[in-house]
Amino acid sequence: MSSATVEAPGHPPAWLTAGFRPFFLAAALWAAAAIGLWLMMLEHGWALPSRFDPLAWHIHEMLFGFVMAAVGGFLLTAVPNWTGRPFVQGLPLAILVGLWLLGRIACLVSALGPLWPSIAADLLFPLAVMGVSVRELIAAGKPRNLMLMVPMGVLTAANLLMHLEAAGRAIPPGLGWRLGFAAILVLVSIIGGRIIPIFTRNWLAKQGKFGLPTPNGLADRAGLITLHIALLVWAFLPASPPVGWLLLLAAAANVWRLGRWRGLAVREEPLLLILHVAYGWLIVGSALLGLTTLGLAIPQSAAIHALTVGAMGTMILAVMTRATRGHTGRPLVADRTTVLIYGLVSAAALTRIAASFLDAWTMPLLSASGLFWILAFLIFALAYGRALLTPRVA
C-alpha cells in the first residue's frame, strides 16, 4: 500500500489544501529567480521594464515578493491552527496565489503601463492575506493574535511608499524599504520568540533532558519592545546616534533572551538549532546596524545583509523546512539535504557580509553569495517540492 493518501474526488488538489504548500514553493522559486535576475543586472547591465531602478527592484522583490510569499504561507497555515477553523483552500487559495503572481508581474513591467493599476496589483495580495487573517481571528475570538496584523499593515504601507518613491513622488528617500525592512524584522522577532522556546522545550522534554528554556517574562518583553522601537525609529531617522545606542541595547537584551532558550542543548538536531542561529543573526545584524548608525567604520550594507540574508533568509528556510515536514507527515528530523540547505544560506550570509568589507573582492564575493543563496532555495524547492505538491503521507 502506498504511504501517501489519495485525493478524494471533488476535493482540491493537494497543493491547494493549505497556504504553506503553494506559497513556500513560490517563495523558494522567487528567492532564487529574483537573485539570479539581480546578478544579471549587476554583472551584465540587464535592464527591466520597471519603474524601479535595478537596486530598488532588488530590494522590493526581496522584501515584498519573496518574504511576503513566505509570510503569507505562514499566516495562512498558522491562523487555522490558532483558531481551529478550516484552512483556506481550493479556489480561494488559488486566487491568493494568482494575486501574488500578479504583483510580481506588475512590478517587473510597471514602466509599460499606468502607475496606479500596477501599484494596486502589487498591494492586492498583502491586503487579501490580512483580510482573511483578521476575519478568521475575529470569528474565532482570538484578539491576541490580531497584533500580528500591525506589522503586516506597516509592511503594506511601506510597499506603497516604495512605489510612490519610484514614481517620483515626494517621499523621504529610502523610507519605504526601511519601514518594510523593520516590519519584517518585528515579525521575525515575534514569531521566533514564540516558536523557538516552545519547540526547544518540547524536544528537550522528549529527550528527557534537564534545563528547559525559561518562560518569557517581563525582561523578555522589555528586550522585544526595545528592539521594535529601535528598528521603527531607525526607519525614520537612520543617521541618529541615539538610535544607534538603542539598537545596541536591544541587541544586548536579545543576547540574554536567546541564551535563556537553551540553543546549545539542541545542537544534535539541526532542524531546531537553525532556529536559534536565525535569531542569532537578528542580534548580530542589530548590533552592526547600531554601530554603523553611531558612525563607526561598519558598512551599512554589512548590517543590512546580516539582517536580510542572515536573519530573514535563515528564519524563512528554518520555518519552511520544519513546517513542511510537520504538516506533510514527515519526521521532524533534518536529513542531509536539509542540513546542506542550512549550510548554503549561512554561507550566503557570511560571503555577502564579507563583500561589504573587502573592496578588492566585492564582485566575486557578491557572485558567490548569490550562488549560495540560489542553491539553498532551489535545493529546498527540489527536495521539498514533492511534499508540498502531494497529499500528506499516512
Coordinates of C-alpha atoms in Angstrom, one line a residue:
M1 CA 0.0 0.0 0.0
S2 CA 1.3 3.5 -0.8
S3 CA 2.4 5.7 2.1
A4 CA 0.6 8.7 0.5
T5 CA -3.1 9.4 1.0
V6 CA -5.3 9.5 -2.1
E7 CA -7.1 12.7 -3.0
A8 CA -10.9 12.3 -2.7
P9 CA -13.0 13.1 -5.8
G10 CA -14.2 16.7 -5.7
H11 CA -11.6 17.8 -3.3
P12 CA -9.0 20.4 -4.3
P13 CA -5.6 19.2 -5.4
A14 CA -3.1 18.6 -2.6
W15 CA -1.1 21.8 -3.3
L16 CA -4.3 23.9 -2.8
T17 CA -5.2 22.4 0.6
A18 CA -3.2 24.7 2.8
G19 CA -1.4 28.0 2.4
F20 CA 2.1 26.8 3.2
R21 CA 2.0 24.5 0.1
P22 CA 1.9 26.9 -2.8
F23 CA 3.5 29.9 -1.0
F24 CA 6.5 28.1 0.4
L25 CA 7.3 26.8 -3.0
A26 CA 6.6 30.2 -4.6
A27 CA 8.8 31.9 -2.0
A28 CA 11.7 29.5 -2.7
L29 CA 11.5 29.8 -6.5
W30 CA 11.2 33.5 -6.5
A31 CA 14.1 33.9 -4.0
A32 CA 16.3 32.1 -6.5
A33 CA 14.9 33.7 -9.6
A34 CA 15.0 37.3 -8.3
I35 CA 18.6 37.0 -7.1
G36 CA 19.5 35.5 -10.5
L37 CA 18.0 38.5 -12.2
W38 CA 19.7 40.8 -9.8
L39 CA 23.1 39.3 -10.6
M40 CA 22.5 39.6 -14.3
M41 CA 21.6 43.3 -13.8
L42 CA 24.7 43.8 -11.6
E43 CA 27.2 42.0 -13.7
H44 CA 25.9 42.3 -17.2
G45 CA 23.8 45.5 -17.1
W46 CA 20.5 43.9 -17.8
A47 CA 17.5 46.3 -17.6
L48 CA 13.9 45.6 -16.7
P49 CA 10.8 47.5 -17.9
S50 CA 10.1 48.5 -14.3
R51 CA 9.7 51.9 -12.7
F52 CA 12.1 50.6 -10.0
D53 CA 15.8 51.1 -10.8
P54 CA 17.7 47.8 -10.5
L55 CA 18.7 48.3 -6.9
A56 CA 15.2 49.4 -5.8
W57 CA 13.7 46.4 -7.7
H58 CA 16.1 44.0 -6.0
I59 CA 15.2 45.4 -2.5
H60 CA 11.5 45.5 -3.3
E61 CA 11.3 41.9 -4.6
M62 CA 13.2 40.5 -1.7
L63 CA 11.0 42.3 0.9
F64 CA 7.6 42.4 -0.8
G65 CA 7.9 39.5 -3.2
F66 CA 10.0 36.7 -1.6
V67 CA 9.4 37.5 2.1
M68 CA 5.7 38.4 1.6
A69 CA 5.1 34.9 0.0
A70 CA 6.7 33.2 2.9
V71 CA 4.8 35.3 5.4
G72 CA 1.6 34.7 3.6
G73 CA 2.2 30.9 3.6
F74 CA 3.0 31.1 7.3
L75 CA -0.1 33.1 8.3
L76 CA -2.5 31.1 6.1
T77 CA -1.2 28.0 7.9
A78 CA -0.8 29.3 11.4
V79 CA -4.1 31.2 11.7
P80 CA -6.2 28.0 11.2
N81 CA -4.0 26.3 13.8
W82 CA -4.6 29.1 16.3
T83 CA -8.3 29.3 15.6
G84 CA -9.3 25.7 15.0
R85 CA -11.1 26.8 11.8
P86 CA -10.6 25.3 8.4
F87 CA -7.7 26.1 6.1
V88 CA -8.2 28.5 3.2
Q89 CA -8.1 26.1 0.3
G90 CA -9.3 25.3 -3.2
L91 CA -10.4 28.3 -5.4
P92 CA -9.9 31.0 -2.7
L93 CA -6.3 29.8 -2.1
A94 CA -5.7 29.7 -5.9
I95 CA -7.0 33.3 -6.2
L96 CA -4.5 34.4 -3.5
V97 CA -1.7 32.6 -5.4
G98 CA -2.8 34.5 -8.5
L99 CA -2.8 37.8 -6.7
W100 CA 0.8 37.2 -5.6
L101 CA 1.8 36.3 -9.1
L102 CA 0.0 39.4 -10.4
G103 CA 2.1 41.6 -8.1
R104 CA 5.4 40.1 -9.3
I105 CA 4.4 40.6 -13.0
A106 CA 3.2 44.2 -12.2
C107 CA 6.5 45.2 -10.6
L108 CA 8.5 43.5 -13.3
V109 CA 6.8 45.5 -16.2
S110 CA 5.4 48.5 -14.3
A111 CA 7.0 51.1 -16.7
L112 CA 4.9 49.7 -19.5
G113 CA 1.6 50.9 -18.1
P114 CA -0.1 53.4 -15.8
L115 CA 1.1 53.9 -12.3
W116 CA -1.9 53.2 -10.1
P117 CA -3.0 49.9 -11.7
S118 CA 0.5 48.4 -11.2
I119 CA 0.5 49.6 -7.5
A120 CA -3.0 48.2 -6.9
A121 CA -1.9 44.9 -8.5
D122 CA 1.0 44.6 -6.1
L123 CA -0.9 45.6 -2.9
L124 CA -3.9 43.2 -3.5
F125 CA -2.1 40.1 -2.1
P126 CA -1.0 41.5 1.3
L127 CA -4.4 43.2 1.7
A128 CA -6.2 40.0 0.9
V129 CA -4.0 37.9 3.4
M130 CA -4.6 40.5 6.1
G131 CA -8.3 40.5 5.4
V132 CA -8.5 36.6 5.6
S133 CA -6.4 36.5 8.7
V134 CA -8.4 39.2 10.5
R135 CA -11.7 37.6 9.6
E136 CA -10.6 34.2 10.9
L137 CA -9.2 35.6 14.1
I138 CA -12.2 37.7 14.9
A139 CA -14.6 34.8 14.1
A140 CA -12.6 32.5 16.5
G141 CA -12.4 35.1 19.2
K142 CA -8.6 35.3 19.2
P143 CA -7.9 39.0 19.6
R144 CA -4.3 38.4 21.0
N145 CA -3.1 37.3 17.6
L146 CA -4.5 40.3 15.9
M147 CA -1.4 42.2 17.0
L148 CA 0.5 40.4 14.2
M149 CA -1.6 42.4 11.7
V150 CA 0.0 45.6 12.8
P151 CA 3.5 44.8 11.3
M152 CA 1.6 43.4 8.3
G153 CA -0.2 46.7 7.9
V154 CA 3.1 48.6 8.2
L155 CA 4.6 46.3 5.6
T156 CA 1.8 47.0 3.1
A157 CA 2.1 50.8 3.7
A158 CA 5.9 50.5 3.2
N159 CA 5.3 48.7 -0.1
L160 CA 3.1 51.6 -1.3
L161 CA 5.8 54.1 -0.2
M162 CA 8.4 52.3 -2.4
H163 CA 6.1 52.5 -5.4
L164 CA 5.5 56.2 -4.8
E165 CA 9.1 57.0 -4.4
A166 CA 9.9 55.1 -7.6
A167 CA 7.3 57.2 -9.4
G168 CA 9.0 60.4 -8.3
R169 CA 6.6 61.4 -5.5
A170 CA 7.9 63.4 -2.6
I171 CA 8.7 60.5 -0.3
P172 CA 11.8 60.7 2.1
P173 CA 14.5 58.7 0.2
G174 CA 14.5 55.0 1.3
L175 CA 11.7 55.4 3.9
G176 CA 9.6 52.7 2.2
W177 CA 12.2 49.9 2.2
R178 CA 13.5 50.8 5.7
L179 CA 10.0 50.7 7.1
G180 CA 9.3 47.3 5.3
F181 CA 12.6 46.0 6.5
A182 CA 11.8 47.0 10.1
A183 CA 8.3 45.5 9.9
I184 CA 9.6 42.1 8.7
L185 CA 12.2 42.0 11.5
V186 CA 9.5 42.8 14.0
L187 CA 7.6 39.7 12.7
V188 CA 10.8 37.6 12.8
S189 CA 11.3 38.6 16.4
I190 CA 7.7 38.0 17.5
I191 CA 7.3 34.7 15.7
G192 CA 10.8 33.5 16.6
G193 CA 10.1 34.4 20.2
R194 CA 7.0 32.2 20.2
I195 CA 8.2 29.1 18.4
I196 CA 11.9 28.8 19.3
P197 CA 11.5 28.2 23.1
I198 CA 8.4 26.1 22.6
F199 CA 9.9 23.8 20.0
T200 CA 13.1 23.6 22.1
R201 CA 11.2 22.8 25.3
N202 CA 9.2 20.0 23.6
W203 CA 12.3 18.4 22.1
L204 CA 14.3 18.6 25.3
A205 CA 11.4 17.1 27.3
K206 CA 11.0 14.3 24.8
Q207 CA 14.8 13.5 25.1
G208 CA 14.5 13.5 28.9
K209 CA 17.0 16.4 29.2
F210 CA 17.0 18.9 32.1
G211 CA 17.4 22.6 32.0
L212 CA 14.4 23.6 29.8
P213 CA 14.0 27.1 28.3
T214 CA 13.0 29.7 30.8
P215 CA 9.4 31.0 30.2
N216 CA 9.2 34.5 28.8
G217 CA 8.8 37.2 31.3
L218 CA 9.0 41.0 31.8
A219 CA 12.6 41.2 30.8
D220 CA 12.0 39.3 27.6
R221 CA 9.1 41.7 26.7
A222 CA 11.3 44.7 27.5
G223 CA 14.0 43.4 25.2
L224 CA 11.5 42.8 22.4
I225 CA 9.9 46.2 22.8
T226 CA 13.3 47.9 22.8
L227 CA 14.2 46.2 19.6
H228 CA 10.9 47.1 17.9
I229 CA 11.2 50.8 18.9
A230 CA 14.8 50.9 17.8
L231 CA 14.0 49.4 14.3
L232 CA 11.0 51.6 13.7
V233 CA 12.7 54.8 14.8
W234 CA 15.7 53.9 12.7
A235 CA 13.4 53.6 9.6
F236 CA 12.6 57.3 10.0
L237 CA 15.9 58.5 11.5
P238 CA 18.6 56.2 10.0
A239 CA 21.5 58.5 10.9
S240 CA 20.5 59.4 14.5
P241 CA 23.2 58.4 17.1
P242 CA 20.7 57.8 19.9
V243 CA 19.0 55.2 17.7
G244 CA 22.4 53.5 17.4
W245 CA 22.7 53.2 21.1
L246 CA 19.1 51.9 21.3
L247 CA 19.9 49.2 18.7
L248 CA 23.0 48.1 20.7
L249 CA 20.9 48.0 23.9
A250 CA 18.3 45.9 22.0
A251 CA 21.0 43.5 20.7
A252 CA 22.4 43.1 24.2
A253 CA 18.9 42.4 25.7
N254 CA 18.2 39.8 23.0
V255 CA 21.5 38.1 23.6
W256 CA 20.3 37.4 27.1
R257 CA 16.9 36.4 25.8
L258 CA 18.4 33.9 23.3
G259 CA 20.7 32.4 25.9
R260 CA 17.6 31.5 28.0
W261 CA 16.3 29.3 25.2
R262 CA 19.0 26.7 25.6
G263 CA 20.2 26.6 22.0
L264 CA 23.4 24.7 22.6
A265 CA 21.3 21.9 24.2
V266 CA 19.7 21.1 20.8
R267 CA 22.9 21.2 18.7
E268 CA 22.3 17.5 17.9
E269 CA 19.2 18.4 15.9
P270 CA 19.8 20.9 13.1
L271 CA 16.1 21.4 12.5
L272 CA 16.0 23.1 15.9
L273 CA 19.4 24.6 16.0
I274 CA 18.9 26.6 12.8
L275 CA 16.0 28.5 14.5
H276 CA 18.5 29.6 17.2
V277 CA 21.0 30.5 14.5
A278 CA 18.5 32.6 12.7
Y279 CA 17.6 34.6 15.8
G280 CA 21.4 35.0 16.4
W281 CA 21.6 36.7 13.0
L282 CA 18.9 39.1 14.1
I283 CA 21.1 40.0 17.1
V284 CA 24.3 40.3 15.1
G285 CA 22.6 42.4 12.5
S286 CA 21.0 44.7 15.0
A287 CA 24.4 45.3 16.7
L288 CA 26.1 46.0 13.4
L289 CA 23.3 48.4 12.4
G290 CA 23.7 50.2 15.8
L291 CA 27.5 50.5 15.2
T292 CA 27.1 51.9 11.7
T293 CA 24.4 54.3 12.9
L294 CA 26.8 55.6 15.5
G295 CA 29.3 56.4 12.7
L296 CA 31.8 53.6 13.2
A297 CA 33.6 52.1 10.2
I298 CA 31.0 49.4 9.7
P299 CA 29.4 49.4 6.2
Q300 CA 25.7 49.7 6.4
S301 CA 25.4 47.0 3.8
A302 CA 27.0 44.5 6.2
A303 CA 24.4 45.2 8.8
I304 CA 21.5 45.2 6.3
H305 CA 22.6 41.8 4.8
A306 CA 23.2 40.3 8.2
L307 CA 19.5 41.1 8.9
T308 CA 18.2 40.1 5.4
V309 CA 20.3 37.2 4.1
G310 CA 21.2 36.1 7.7
A311 CA 18.1 36.6 9.9
M312 CA 15.3 36.7 7.3
G313 CA 16.7 34.1 4.9
T314 CA 17.7 31.7 7.6
M315 CA 14.5 32.0 9.6
I316 CA 12.4 31.6 6.5
L317 CA 14.2 28.4 5.5
A318 CA 14.1 27.1 9.1
V319 CA 10.4 27.6 9.3
M320 CA 9.6 26.3 5.8
T321 CA 11.6 23.1 6.3
R322 CA 10.1 22.4 9.7
A323 CA 6.6 23.3 8.8
T324 CA 6.6 21.3 5.6
R325 CA 7.9 18.2 7.3
G326 CA 5.4 18.5 10.2
H327 CA 2.3 19.3 8.1
T328 CA 3.0 16.7 5.5
G329 CA 3.7 13.8 7.9
R330 CA 7.5 13.7 7.6
P331 CA 9.7 13.1 10.6
L332 CA 10.8 16.3 12.4
V333 CA 14.4 15.5 11.8
A334 CA 16.8 17.3 9.4
D335 CA 18.2 15.0 6.7
R336 CA 21.5 15.6 4.9
T337 CA 19.8 17.7 2.2
T338 CA 18.2 19.9 4.8
V339 CA 21.5 20.4 6.6
L340 CA 23.0 21.3 3.2
I341 CA 20.3 24.0 2.7
Y342 CA 21.1 25.5 6.1
G343 CA 24.8 25.5 5.3
L344 CA 24.3 27.2 2.0
V345 CA 22.1 30.0 3.4
S346 CA 24.7 30.6 6.1
A347 CA 27.5 30.7 3.5
A348 CA 25.4 33.2 1.5
A349 CA 25.1 35.5 4.6
L350 CA 28.8 35.3 5.5
T351 CA 30.1 35.9 2.0
R352 CA 27.7 38.8 1.5
I353 CA 28.8 40.5 4.7
A354 CA 32.5 39.9 3.7
A355 CA 31.8 41.6 0.4
S356 CA 30.9 44.8 2.3
F357 CA 34.3 44.9 3.9
L358 CA 36.7 43.5 1.2
D359 CA 36.6 46.1 -1.6
A360 CA 39.1 44.2 -3.8
W361 CA 36.9 41.1 -3.6
T362 CA 33.4 42.7 -3.7
M363 CA 32.2 41.4 -7.0
P364 CA 33.5 37.8 -6.6
L365 CA 32.0 37.6 -3.1
L366 CA 28.7 39.1 -4.3
S367 CA 28.5 36.5 -7.0
A368 CA 29.4 33.7 -4.6
S369 CA 26.8 34.9 -2.1
G370 CA 24.2 35.0 -4.8
L371 CA 25.1 31.5 -5.9
F372 CA 24.9 30.1 -2.4
W373 CA 21.5 31.8 -1.9
I374 CA 20.1 30.5 -5.2
L375 CA 21.3 26.9 -4.5
A376 CA 19.8 27.0 -1.0
F377 CA 16.4 27.8 -2.3
L378 CA 16.5 25.7 -5.4
I379 CA 17.5 22.7 -3.4
F380 CA 14.7 23.4 -1.0
A381 CA 12.3 23.5 -4.0
L382 CA 13.6 20.3 -5.3
A383 CA 13.9 18.4 -2.0
Y384 CA 10.6 19.6 -0.6
G385 CA 8.6 20.2 -3.7
R386 CA 7.1 16.7 -3.8
A387 CA 5.9 17.0 -0.2
L388 CA 4.4 20.4 -0.9
L389 CA 2.6 19.2 -4.1
T390 CA 1.3 15.8 -3.0
P391 CA -1.0 14.6 -0.2
R392 CA 0.1 14.2 3.3
V393 CA 1.8 10.8 3.9
A394 CA -0.1 8.4 6.2

